[in-house]
Every structure is written in C-alpha cells, then in structure tokens.
Amino acid sequence: MSVNITTRPGPKSQAIIERDSVVMTGALTPRYPFVIERGEGARVWDVDGDEYIDFAAGIAVTSTGHSHPKVVEAIIEQAKKFIHIAGTDYYYDVQVKIAEKLAAIAPFDEPAKVFLTNSGTEAVEGSIKLARWYTGRAHVIAFYGAFHGRTMGSLSLTASKVIQRDGFFPLVPGVHHVPYNNPYRCLHGREEAACRAHCTCADYITNVLFKKDVAPDAVAAIILEPIQGEGGYILPDKRFVQQLRDICDQYGILLIADEIQSGMGRTGKWWAMEHHGVQPDIVTSAKGLASGMPLGAVIARQHVMTWPPGAHGSTFGGNPVSCAAALATLELIENGYMANAAEQGEFIKECLEEMQTHHPSLRHGRIDGTGLMIGAELVLDAARTPAKELRNRVERIAIDNGLLILGAGESTLRFCPSLMIERAAVQEGLERFEQSLTQAEQEAGLL
Ligand code: PLP
C-alpha cells in the first residue's frame, strides 16, 4: 500500500482525484493534485480547507482575481435578463459594447472590427481564416516554440511540444515554422559564431524560407506571440518584431499578434505588442478577457475584416454573460489592475534576480518577461542545461507549501497571477516559492 507522505492533497481532494481518473479523459497534461473549493482574489482553497496563493490564475486567465464581486454581479445581472440568443442571428447591446471597447483599445492606428469567439483556439482559427480570405493566399508562417491552441488549424501552427501534435497528422497544410527571436542557429552553413554576428530570424525568412520553401506572395500571414507563453515565457528582441513587420509590409503579408496570453493588461499595457512599438494587422484575445468566462476575440483592422455575410460564425461566440463579465473585467483592468500588474511584476522580477545570487538552479537561467508575465528558467549549469526534473519537483513541492505555480517551456516556471494581486500576497507567494525551490535543490544535492 502506498503511503501519502505529503500533507496535501487531503482526503477529500484525493477522493475526487481518484473519481476523476475513472471517468475523465487521460489526455490532459499531468495535473497538479489541487481540487478547488473556492477562490477569492489571488487566493484559493481546496476541498479539504487548505489555503493557497495562486500564481497561476488558471493559466493567466482570472485577470481580476477569483470571483471578483463586480464581475460576479455583472454575470448575475446578465443571466437574469437572458443567457443566449445567438449573436450570429440577432443583436444585443452587451455584445456591441464589448466590441466597441475592444475596437477602442486595438493596438493599431485604424478603426477595428471584431469577431467574438468562445476560446483562444477559436480566435486563432478565425484569424487564419480571415488572413486567407483577405489575401487570397494559402500559406502561414509560425514559430518554433509557439502555442496557438489544439484544434486542427491552431494545432498546425503550434510547435511547442511534439506530444501536442503526435498522432494527429496530417495537419492543415501550408504552415511553415521558423526560429523565434534573434539570433537563430544558422542554417546557411556558416560557422555559428559568424552567423550570430549577422544572421537574424528575418534573414532566415527572406534568405532561406522564401528562396527554398515558399514564395512570399503565397504567404497570407505571419502569426506571432509577442511574448512566447507556453514555449517558455520568452520576451523577444524588439528588432525581431520590427523585422517581421518590415517583411509583412514588403510582401503584402498580414501580421497576426496572438495576444491570447499576453494581452488584456497582463504585461502592464493592454497589449504586449505595445512594448515592441509594432502594430499588427490582426490581434487574437481570450484568456484574461472575461476573468474566466469563456470569451475570445479576433480584432482586425477595418480594411482587413472583409468577410462577407455567412463567411464565418459561432453559436456561442460572444455569449452575453461572457460579454457582461468582460465589460466589468476591462473596466477594472483599466482603472488600476493594469498599473498594478506593471508594479507587482517589477517587484517579482527584482526578487527573482535577488534569489539568483543564492539558488544554483536560478543562477544561470533566464528571468524574462514583463508585467505579470514573468518566467524564471531553472538550469543545471552555465551552459544552461534545462533542469526539467527539478522544475517539476518545485511545482509539486509548491502545492505542499500552499502555492499554485505552473511550468512553461522545458524548464521554466511562470509567474502569472491575477492582475489585482496585492503586494502582501506576492511576498507570501514568493516566500512559499523560495521555500519550495530550496527543498527541491536540497533533494537534488545542489545545496
Ligand atoms: N494562443 C496562446 C498564445 C495561448 O497561450 C493559448 C492557450 O494557452 C491559446 C492560443 C489557446 O487558447 P485556448 O486554450 O483558449 O484554446
């Protein structure tokens, strides 16, 4: 008989996890043994009454914290009026209101038009359908390390982990993956050192991809995460993003910014693209948009959103209850939580940098990102050998210490709490994190 040597999960949690394993699909990524009972702000409680600081926010989703009273009120008020009518066939004001708001904050100097969806992957599907429709071209360029979703079109763009694609081929044709960020490993046959001096990802697209693989005038879009999320919380070089814009302008290609994880104020600005000073043609949003209610959006320059009637649609997309939650969410983000994200994010980064001085696994790793989208990479040595097992251990030990924290990429931990998180909770969470890291490093013989 196996003995549970940890204090968490408690018996009620364990019973639910066991029942889950009988009826729920085994397809989900190995989950953490945390069974939620309720949440409030940046804290959650499990069914055994144990409390946790939530640095995961349901994968960067609960932007206004768990069950914010204003969001709950908006949901209840809307649900009392009507829950569904099908925005594909009829009109309702709350849908117009959220579209107006999203158009007003769109990160480009041109009026915007909006298509509302249920999820992130559906927003990505919409964005590539729109790019194909508008340009009349078939091909799309995406990046290694990218995560754009799991439905067939989005999955074709995703190139984060083989397990996500394995067994599902053939995917949608016409997708070309290229290295993310500068510099990339040279594929021109030059010495790598020489390559690093002058090869950029843009060189790769123009000198390799466009010469050997696909003609630029057959490419509809380049789809980019302005901060790579699932791939490891990587903030790319500004020059890289500008070079992509230049390529798009030169060849009539659309630049799609997938801001599903990085958008809605998480980075301290409405959109991460604003940090790069580059304007996309289409933006996708979801995750933090409605504080956890299912809602996504394709936001495009007006001259691009040229779908004719009947070209696209979704029964549940733009659900009125989700739209009402989103309106309340965006108001809270605009009136304080976005600024809080910038401030708390800066503090988390400083604390992690300080921890680098006395934690061997942090010392040579990347501390990357901005606002409340921060990644800390755990590595074994100066050559930055990924400390994957150690990272996984920290996540698990953190549960015992009352902290929810998620991994990203090969060996990164992501710090993506709700945008409303107060300094006290940040400090407490960081203490629990450091305690967990120390324990894991001791177990691995690093301390
Ligand atoms: N795009 C990005 C950048 C994401 O991070 C995700 C989800 O993690 C998606 C798309 C897919 O969103 P969803 O899980 O809502 O389909």
Short mmCIF file of C-alpha atoms and ligand atoms in Angstrom, two decimals:
data_model
loop_
_atom_site.label_atom_id
_atom_site.label_comp_id
_atom_site.label_asym_id
_atom_site.label_seq_id
_atom_site.Cartn_x
_atom_site.Cartn_y
_atom_site.Cartn_z
CA MET A 1 0.00 0.00 0.00
CA SER A 2 1.41 3.42 -0.96
CA VAL A 3 1.69 5.97 1.84
CA ASN A 4 0.98 9.63 1.21
CA ILE A 5 3.90 11.37 2.89
CA THR A 6 2.79 14.87 2.00
CA THR A 7 0.14 16.84 3.86
CA ARG A 8 -1.62 17.83 0.65
CA PRO A 9 -3.80 16.81 -1.06
CA GLY A 10 -6.07 16.00 1.87
CA PRO A 11 -8.52 13.04 1.87
CA LYS A 12 -11.46 14.84 0.23
CA SER A 13 -9.21 16.05 -2.57
CA GLN A 14 -7.72 12.60 -3.04
CA ALA A 15 -11.17 11.03 -3.33
CA ILE A 16 -12.18 13.46 -6.10
CA ILE A 17 -8.89 12.93 -7.95
CA GLU A 18 -9.50 9.18 -7.84
CA ARG A 19 -13.06 9.53 -9.21
CA ASP A 20 -11.75 11.88 -11.89
CA SER A 21 -9.22 9.28 -13.03
CA VAL A 22 -12.06 6.80 -13.64
CA VAL A 23 -14.26 8.96 -15.89
CA MET A 24 -12.21 11.86 -17.20
CA THR A 25 -10.06 11.54 -20.31
CA GLY A 26 -6.39 10.85 -19.74
CA ALA A 27 -5.50 13.37 -22.48
CA LEU A 28 -4.98 16.35 -20.22
CA THR A 29 -1.43 17.28 -19.25
CA PRO A 30 -0.48 15.56 -15.97
CA ARG A 31 -2.36 17.67 -13.48
CA TYR A 32 -1.42 19.01 -10.06
CA PRO A 33 -3.16 17.44 -7.06
CA PHE A 34 -5.21 20.52 -6.20
CA VAL A 35 -9.02 20.34 -6.04
CA ILE A 36 -10.57 23.78 -5.71
CA GLU A 37 -13.47 24.53 -3.40
CA ARG A 38 -13.46 28.33 -3.79
CA GLY A 39 -11.33 31.32 -4.64
CA GLU A 40 -11.11 34.94 -3.60
CA GLY A 41 -8.73 37.40 -5.23
CA ALA A 42 -5.33 35.77 -5.57
CA ARG A 43 -6.05 33.02 -3.02
CA VAL A 44 -7.80 29.67 -3.42
CA TRP A 45 -8.91 26.94 -1.02
CA ASP A 46 -9.15 23.24 -1.68
CA VAL A 47 -11.97 20.93 -0.63
CA ASP A 48 -10.02 19.98 2.49
CA GLY A 49 -9.90 23.61 3.60
CA ASP A 50 -6.22 24.20 2.77
CA GLU A 51 -5.31 27.68 1.50
CA TYR A 52 -3.01 28.50 -1.45
CA ILE A 53 -1.59 31.61 -3.10
CA ASP A 54 -2.44 31.40 -6.78
CA PHE A 55 0.48 32.39 -9.03
CA ALA A 56 -1.12 30.53 -11.95
CA ALA A 57 -4.50 32.27 -12.28
CA GLY A 58 -5.95 29.33 -14.21
CA ILE A 59 -3.19 29.71 -16.83
CA ALA A 60 -3.15 33.50 -16.90
CA VAL A 61 -6.94 33.76 -17.07
CA THR A 62 -8.52 35.08 -13.85
CA SER A 63 -7.29 38.60 -14.53
CA THR A 64 -9.44 40.32 -11.89
CA GLY A 65 -8.86 37.58 -9.32
CA HIS A 66 -11.19 34.77 -8.34
CA SER A 67 -14.86 35.70 -8.28
CA HIS A 68 -14.40 39.47 -8.20
CA PRO A 69 -17.68 40.88 -6.79
CA LYS A 70 -18.13 43.28 -9.73
CA VAL A 71 -17.62 40.50 -12.26
CA VAL A 72 -19.96 38.19 -10.34
CA GLU A 73 -22.58 40.93 -10.19
CA ALA A 74 -22.30 41.57 -13.95
CA ILE A 75 -22.70 37.83 -14.61
CA ILE A 76 -25.78 37.55 -12.37
CA GLU A 77 -27.44 40.67 -13.78
CA GLN A 78 -26.96 39.49 -17.36
CA ALA A 79 -28.00 35.90 -16.61
CA LYS A 80 -31.25 37.20 -15.12
CA LYS A 81 -32.06 39.03 -18.37
CA PHE A 82 -31.07 36.36 -20.95
CA ILE A 83 -28.28 33.82 -21.29
CA HIS A 84 -28.28 33.19 -25.02
CA ILE A 85 -29.88 34.41 -28.21
CA ALA A 86 -27.20 33.65 -30.90
CA GLY A 87 -25.27 36.67 -32.00
CA THR A 88 -25.00 35.06 -35.42
CA ASP A 89 -28.69 35.76 -36.00
CA TYR A 90 -29.81 38.54 -33.62
CA TYR A 91 -28.43 41.63 -31.96
CA TYR A 92 -27.76 42.53 -28.32
CA ASP A 93 -26.24 45.57 -26.74
CA VAL A 94 -23.71 43.92 -24.45
CA GLN A 95 -22.05 42.30 -27.47
CA VAL A 96 -21.84 45.65 -29.25
CA LYS A 97 -20.45 47.25 -26.10
CA ILE A 98 -17.59 44.78 -25.70
CA ALA A 99 -16.78 45.00 -29.43
CA GLU A 100 -16.71 48.81 -29.14
CA LYS A 101 -14.35 48.57 -26.19
CA LEU A 102 -12.02 46.10 -27.92
CA ALA A 103 -12.01 48.24 -31.07
CA ALA A 104 -11.15 51.30 -28.99
CA ILE A 105 -8.09 49.67 -27.42
CA ALA A 106 -6.91 47.78 -30.55
CA PRO A 107 -3.16 48.25 -31.00
CA PHE A 108 -3.22 49.91 -34.41
CA ASP A 109 -4.00 53.36 -35.81
CA GLU A 110 -7.04 52.37 -37.82
CA PRO A 111 -10.62 51.61 -36.90
CA ALA A 112 -11.04 47.97 -35.89
CA LYS A 113 -13.71 45.34 -36.38
CA VAL A 114 -14.30 42.43 -34.03
CA PHE A 115 -15.39 38.80 -34.26
CA LEU A 116 -16.21 37.18 -30.91
CA THR A 117 -15.42 33.55 -30.09
CA ASN A 118 -15.61 31.11 -27.15
CA SER A 119 -11.94 30.34 -26.74
CA GLY A 120 -8.38 31.10 -27.71
CA THR A 121 -8.01 28.38 -30.27
CA GLU A 122 -11.20 29.52 -31.97
CA ALA A 123 -9.87 33.07 -32.17
CA VAL A 124 -6.69 31.75 -33.81
CA GLU A 125 -8.74 29.69 -36.27
CA GLY A 126 -10.70 32.84 -37.11
CA SER A 127 -7.55 34.88 -37.59
CA ILE A 128 -6.02 32.49 -40.14
CA LYS A 129 -9.33 32.08 -41.96
CA LEU A 130 -9.55 35.87 -42.16
CA ALA A 131 -5.94 36.17 -43.37
CA ARG A 132 -6.55 33.58 -46.08
CA TRP A 133 -9.79 35.23 -47.11
CA TYR A 134 -8.36 38.76 -47.24
CA THR A 135 -5.11 37.94 -49.04
CA GLY A 136 -6.37 35.08 -51.21
CA ARG A 137 -3.17 33.28 -50.20
CA ALA A 138 -2.82 29.89 -48.51
CA HIS A 139 0.43 29.81 -46.52
CA VAL A 140 1.14 30.89 -42.93
CA ILE A 141 4.45 31.36 -41.14
CA ALA A 142 4.58 30.42 -37.45
CA PHE A 143 7.40 29.93 -34.94
CA TYR A 144 9.07 27.05 -33.19
CA GLY A 145 8.07 27.10 -29.55
CA ALA A 146 4.70 28.65 -30.40
CA PHE A 147 1.45 27.59 -28.79
CA HIS A 148 -1.71 28.68 -30.58
CA GLY A 149 -4.20 26.02 -29.50
CA ARG A 150 -5.30 22.43 -30.07
CA THR A 151 -7.97 22.44 -32.79
CA MET A 152 -6.67 21.36 -36.18
CA GLY A 153 -5.89 24.79 -37.66
CA SER A 154 -4.32 26.17 -34.49
CA LEU A 155 -2.54 22.89 -33.81
CA SER A 156 -0.92 23.18 -37.23
CA LEU A 157 0.58 26.49 -36.05
CA THR A 158 1.55 25.17 -32.62
CA ALA A 159 5.12 23.82 -32.39
CA SER A 160 5.75 23.78 -28.69
CA LYS A 161 5.87 20.08 -27.76
CA VAL A 162 5.75 17.01 -30.02
CA ILE A 163 3.17 15.31 -27.75
CA GLN A 164 0.68 18.03 -28.69
CA ARG A 165 0.90 17.12 -32.42
CA ASP A 166 1.93 13.47 -32.40
CA GLY A 167 -0.76 11.16 -33.74
CA PHE A 168 -2.83 13.96 -35.29
CA PHE A 169 -1.19 14.30 -38.71
CA PRO A 170 -1.92 15.31 -41.41
CA LEU A 171 -2.50 18.79 -40.07
CA VAL A 172 -3.66 21.80 -42.09
CA PRO A 173 -1.19 22.24 -44.95
CA GLY A 174 0.69 25.44 -45.78
CA VAL A 175 2.23 26.15 -42.35
CA HIS A 176 5.97 26.90 -42.20
CA HIS A 177 7.75 27.03 -38.85
CA VAL A 178 10.79 29.24 -38.38
CA PRO A 179 13.02 30.04 -35.39
CA TYR A 180 11.68 32.51 -32.83
CA ASN A 181 13.69 35.54 -31.84
CA ASN A 182 17.19 36.69 -32.83
CA PRO A 183 19.77 35.29 -33.15
CA TYR A 184 18.86 31.91 -34.53
CA ARG A 185 21.09 28.96 -35.20
CA CYS A 186 22.45 29.48 -38.69
CA LEU A 187 21.13 27.20 -41.38
CA HIS A 188 23.20 28.86 -44.11
CA GLY A 189 26.17 26.58 -43.44
CA ARG A 190 28.26 29.38 -41.91
CA GLU A 191 30.21 28.92 -38.70
CA GLU A 192 27.80 29.55 -35.86
CA ALA A 193 29.94 32.35 -34.44
CA ALA A 194 29.91 34.15 -37.77
CA CYS A 195 26.21 33.53 -38.04
CA ARG A 196 25.47 35.07 -34.66
CA ALA A 197 27.09 38.27 -35.83
CA HIS A 198 24.76 38.88 -38.72
CA CYS A 199 22.02 36.28 -39.04
CA THR A 200 18.59 37.12 -37.80
CA CYS A 201 15.32 35.33 -37.98
CA ALA A 202 14.29 37.81 -40.66
CA ASP A 203 17.33 36.72 -42.72
CA TYR A 204 16.14 33.17 -42.31
CA ILE A 205 12.68 34.01 -43.62
CA THR A 206 13.93 36.04 -46.59
CA ASN A 207 17.10 34.09 -47.45
CA VAL A 208 16.07 30.53 -46.69
CA LEU A 209 12.31 30.17 -46.43
CA PHE A 210 11.38 32.49 -49.32
CA LYS A 211 14.13 31.07 -51.57
CA LYS A 212 13.87 27.36 -50.87
CA ASP A 213 10.41 26.69 -49.48
CA VAL A 214 7.59 29.11 -50.28
CA ALA A 215 7.25 32.27 -52.36
CA PRO A 216 6.47 35.38 -50.28
CA ASP A 217 3.47 36.22 -52.42
CA ALA A 218 1.90 32.89 -51.45
CA VAL A 219 2.05 33.77 -47.73
CA ALA A 220 -1.10 35.13 -46.10
CA ALA A 221 0.21 35.80 -42.58
CA ILE A 222 2.94 35.59 -40.02
CA ILE A 223 1.47 34.66 -36.64
CA LEU A 224 3.48 35.73 -33.62
CA GLU A 225 3.19 35.55 -29.85
CA PRO A 226 4.67 38.92 -28.77
CA ILE A 227 5.85 37.10 -25.65
CA GLN A 228 6.09 33.36 -26.18
CA GLY A 229 3.90 31.81 -23.48
CA GLU A 230 3.67 28.04 -23.27
CA GLY A 231 7.05 27.94 -25.09
CA GLY A 232 8.82 29.36 -22.02
CA TYR A 233 7.82 32.99 -21.34
CA ILE A 234 10.31 34.47 -23.79
CA LEU A 235 10.28 38.20 -24.47
CA PRO A 236 11.79 38.58 -27.93
CA ASP A 237 14.12 41.21 -29.20
CA LYS A 238 12.36 44.40 -30.35
CA ARG A 239 14.34 44.32 -33.59
CA PHE A 240 12.99 40.83 -34.37
CA VAL A 241 9.39 42.03 -34.12
CA GLN A 242 10.10 45.13 -36.23
CA GLN A 243 11.81 42.97 -38.86
CA LEU A 244 8.70 40.80 -39.10
CA ARG A 245 6.59 43.93 -39.62
CA ASP A 246 9.00 45.04 -42.38
CA ILE A 247 8.77 41.66 -44.14
CA CYS A 248 4.96 41.82 -43.95
CA ASP A 249 4.93 45.34 -45.40
CA GLN A 250 7.33 44.40 -48.19
CA TYR A 251 5.37 41.35 -49.35
CA GLY A 252 1.76 42.21 -48.51
CA ILE A 253 1.62 39.65 -45.68
CA LEU A 254 -0.60 40.19 -42.61
CA LEU A 255 0.98 40.25 -39.15
CA ILE A 256 -1.19 38.44 -36.60
CA ALA A 257 -0.36 39.05 -32.93
CA ASP A 258 -1.60 36.17 -30.79
CA GLU A 259 -2.20 38.05 -27.54
CA ILE A 260 -4.34 35.34 -26.01
CA GLN A 261 -1.97 35.00 -23.06
CA SER A 262 -0.06 38.31 -23.20
CA GLY A 263 -2.97 40.68 -23.76
CA MET A 264 -5.63 42.41 -21.65
CA GLY A 265 -3.24 44.36 -19.47
CA ARG A 266 -1.22 41.41 -18.21
CA THR A 267 2.10 42.99 -19.23
CA GLY A 268 1.23 46.42 -17.82
CA LYS A 269 -0.13 47.60 -21.19
CA TRP A 270 -3.29 46.46 -22.94
CA TRP A 271 -1.17 44.53 -25.45
CA ALA A 272 2.38 43.16 -25.36
CA MET A 273 2.85 44.45 -28.93
CA GLU A 274 2.87 47.95 -27.45
CA HIS A 275 6.15 47.10 -25.70
CA HIS A 276 7.65 46.34 -29.12
CA GLY A 277 6.31 49.53 -30.69
CA VAL A 278 4.97 47.50 -33.62
CA GLN A 279 1.38 47.45 -34.90
CA PRO A 280 -0.15 44.16 -36.08
CA ASP A 281 -2.99 43.78 -38.60
CA ILE A 282 -4.97 41.23 -36.60
CA VAL A 283 -4.95 40.53 -32.85
CA THR A 284 -6.35 37.50 -31.06
CA SER A 285 -7.52 37.69 -27.46
CA ALA A 286 -9.09 35.26 -24.95
CA LYS A 287 -7.81 34.06 -21.53
CA GLY A 288 -7.92 37.20 -19.31
CA LEU A 289 -10.61 38.94 -21.38
CA ALA A 290 -13.58 37.88 -19.23
CA SER A 291 -11.87 36.84 -15.97
CA GLY A 292 -12.51 33.16 -16.64
CA MET A 293 -15.82 33.24 -18.51
CA PRO A 294 -15.33 31.76 -21.98
CA LEU A 295 -14.79 34.56 -24.48
CA GLY A 296 -12.28 35.22 -27.23
CA ALA A 297 -11.92 37.78 -29.98
CA VAL A 298 -10.42 38.35 -33.40
CA ILE A 299 -9.74 42.07 -33.67
CA ALA A 300 -8.69 43.24 -37.14
CA ARG A 301 -8.01 46.43 -38.99
CA GLN A 302 -11.24 47.53 -40.61
CA HIS A 303 -9.89 47.18 -44.16
CA VAL A 304 -8.87 43.57 -43.36
CA MET A 305 -12.15 42.39 -41.77
CA THR A 306 -13.81 41.94 -45.16
CA TRP A 307 -15.60 38.62 -44.63
CA PRO A 308 -18.94 38.68 -46.47
CA PRO A 309 -22.15 37.63 -44.65
CA GLY A 310 -22.10 33.91 -43.88
CA ALA A 311 -18.32 33.52 -44.21
CA HIS A 312 -17.81 32.79 -40.51
CA GLY A 313 -19.88 32.33 -37.36
CA SER A 314 -20.25 30.65 -33.96
CA THR A 315 -23.35 29.71 -31.97
CA PHE A 316 -21.88 30.52 -28.55
CA GLY A 317 -19.21 33.06 -29.56
CA GLY A 318 -19.86 36.38 -27.83
CA ASN A 319 -22.15 34.81 -25.23
CA PRO A 320 -23.96 37.67 -23.45
CA VAL A 321 -22.99 36.54 -19.94
CA SER A 322 -19.35 36.33 -21.01
CA CYS A 323 -19.59 39.75 -22.67
CA ALA A 324 -21.00 41.25 -19.46
CA ALA A 325 -18.16 39.67 -17.46
CA ALA A 326 -15.67 41.07 -19.98
CA LEU A 327 -17.06 44.60 -19.72
CA ALA A 328 -16.69 44.52 -15.92
CA THR A 329 -13.22 42.97 -16.29
CA LEU A 330 -11.90 45.58 -18.71
CA GLU A 331 -13.18 48.41 -16.53
CA LEU A 332 -11.32 47.00 -13.52
CA ILE A 333 -8.17 46.42 -15.55
CA GLU A 334 -8.22 49.92 -16.98
CA ASN A 335 -8.88 51.55 -13.61
CA GLY A 336 -5.99 50.13 -11.63
CA TYR A 337 -5.22 46.47 -12.24
CA MET A 338 -3.09 47.09 -15.35
CA ALA A 339 -0.89 49.54 -13.43
CA ASN A 340 -0.78 47.06 -10.54
CA ALA A 341 0.40 44.33 -12.93
CA ALA A 342 3.33 46.51 -14.02
CA GLU A 343 4.24 47.36 -10.43
CA GLN A 344 3.95 43.87 -8.93
CA GLY A 345 5.70 42.35 -11.96
CA GLU A 346 8.67 44.65 -11.48
CA PHE A 347 8.83 43.60 -7.82
CA ILE A 348 8.65 39.87 -8.66
CA LYS A 349 11.47 40.29 -11.18
CA GLU A 350 13.66 42.08 -8.63
CA CYS A 351 13.03 39.37 -6.03
CA LEU A 352 13.83 36.60 -8.52
CA GLU A 353 17.03 38.36 -9.53
CA GLU A 354 17.98 38.56 -5.88
CA MET A 355 17.24 34.82 -5.48
CA GLN A 356 19.61 34.13 -8.38
CA THR A 357 22.52 35.05 -6.12
CA HIS A 358 21.92 32.12 -3.75
CA HIS A 359 19.99 29.49 -5.73
CA PRO A 360 22.24 27.46 -8.03
CA SER A 361 19.40 26.42 -10.37
CA LEU A 362 18.34 30.04 -10.93
CA ARG A 363 21.85 31.48 -11.24
CA HIS A 364 22.44 30.94 -14.96
CA GLY A 365 18.80 30.81 -16.05
CA ARG A 366 16.77 33.46 -17.81
CA ILE A 367 14.48 35.74 -15.81
CA ASP A 368 12.32 37.04 -18.60
CA GLY A 369 9.08 38.79 -19.40
CA THR A 370 7.31 41.91 -18.28
CA GLY A 371 4.37 42.86 -16.06
CA LEU A 372 2.74 39.75 -14.61
CA MET A 373 4.05 37.51 -17.36
CA ILE A 374 7.41 36.51 -15.91
CA GLY A 375 9.38 33.34 -16.46
CA ALA A 376 12.25 32.02 -14.35
CA GLU A 377 14.26 29.33 -16.06
CA LEU A 378 15.83 26.60 -13.92
CA VAL A 379 19.11 25.28 -15.32
CA LEU A 380 21.82 22.93 -14.10
CA ASP A 381 24.94 24.81 -15.20
CA ALA A 382 26.43 27.78 -17.02
CA ALA A 383 25.74 26.01 -20.34
CA ARG A 384 22.07 26.34 -19.35
CA THR A 385 21.25 22.64 -19.36
CA PRO A 386 17.49 22.63 -18.64
CA ALA A 387 16.65 21.40 -15.12
CA LYS A 388 13.34 19.87 -16.13
CA GLU A 389 13.01 17.33 -13.30
CA LEU A 390 13.90 19.97 -10.75
CA ARG A 391 11.32 22.36 -12.22
CA ASN A 392 8.65 19.66 -12.00
CA ARG A 393 9.63 18.96 -8.40
CA VAL A 394 9.34 22.62 -7.46
CA GLU A 395 5.81 22.73 -8.88
CA ARG A 396 4.83 19.68 -6.85
CA ILE A 397 6.51 20.77 -3.61
CA ALA A 398 4.87 24.17 -4.02
CA ILE A 399 1.46 22.50 -3.67
CA ASP A 400 2.52 21.15 -0.26
CA ASN A 401 3.69 24.65 0.66
CA GLY A 402 0.43 26.31 -0.40
CA LEU A 403 1.38 27.76 -3.77
CA LEU A 404 -0.02 27.17 -7.26
CA ILE A 405 2.67 27.74 -9.87
CA LEU A 406 2.87 26.45 -13.44
CA GLY A 407 5.68 25.46 -15.75
CA ALA A 408 6.29 26.63 -19.31
CA GLY A 409 8.81 25.55 -21.93
CA GLU A 410 11.39 22.95 -20.99
CA SER A 411 12.39 24.10 -17.53
CA THR A 412 10.77 27.48 -16.85
CA LEU A 413 8.37 28.43 -14.07
CA ARG A 414 5.83 31.09 -14.91
CA PHE A 415 4.66 33.79 -12.57
CA CYS A 416 1.29 34.88 -13.95
CA PRO A 417 -1.02 35.70 -11.03
CA SER A 418 -4.20 37.75 -11.29
CA LEU A 419 -3.56 41.37 -12.20
CA MET A 420 -5.16 42.52 -8.92
CA ILE A 421 -2.70 40.65 -6.68
CA GLU A 422 -1.67 42.73 -3.66
CA ARG A 423 1.91 43.13 -2.50
CA ALA A 424 1.31 41.04 0.64
CA ALA A 425 0.14 38.05 -1.42
CA VAL A 426 3.05 38.49 -3.84
CA GLN A 427 5.52 38.44 -0.94
CA GLU A 428 3.89 35.47 0.70
CA GLY A 429 3.79 33.61 -2.61
CA LEU A 430 7.46 34.34 -3.29
CA GLU A 431 8.37 33.06 0.18
CA ARG A 432 6.48 29.82 -0.48
CA PHE A 433 8.19 29.62 -3.87
CA GLU A 434 11.68 30.06 -2.40
CA GLN A 435 10.96 27.51 0.30
CA SER A 436 9.89 25.03 -2.40
CA LEU A 437 12.92 25.79 -4.54
CA THR A 438 15.26 25.30 -1.58
CA GLN A 439 13.65 21.95 -0.78
CA ALA A 440 13.94 20.78 -4.41
CA GLU A 441 17.55 21.94 -4.69
CA GLN A 442 18.40 20.14 -1.42
CA GLU A 443 16.77 16.94 -2.67
CA ALA A 444 18.78 17.21 -5.92
CA GLY A 445 22.01 17.74 -3.95
CA LEU A 446 22.50 21.24 -5.34
CA LEU A 447 22.52 22.93 -1.93
N1 PLP B 1 -2.72 31.16 -28.04
C1 PLP B 1 -1.95 31.32 -26.96
C2 PLP B 1 -0.81 32.29 -27.01
C3 PLP B 1 -2.19 30.57 -25.80
O1 PLP B 1 -1.41 30.72 -24.72
C4 PLP B 1 -3.28 29.66 -25.79
C5 PLP B 1 -3.57 28.83 -24.59
O2 PLP B 1 -2.74 28.61 -23.75
C6 PLP B 1 -4.06 29.54 -26.94
C7 PLP B 1 -3.76 30.30 -28.04
C8 PLP B 1 -5.25 28.60 -26.96
O3 PLP B 1 -6.26 29.08 -26.15
P1 PLP B 1 -7.44 28.10 -25.62
O4 PLP B 1 -6.83 27.15 -24.68
O5 PLP B 1 -8.44 29.02 -25.02
O6 PLP B 1 -7.98 27.42 -26.83
#
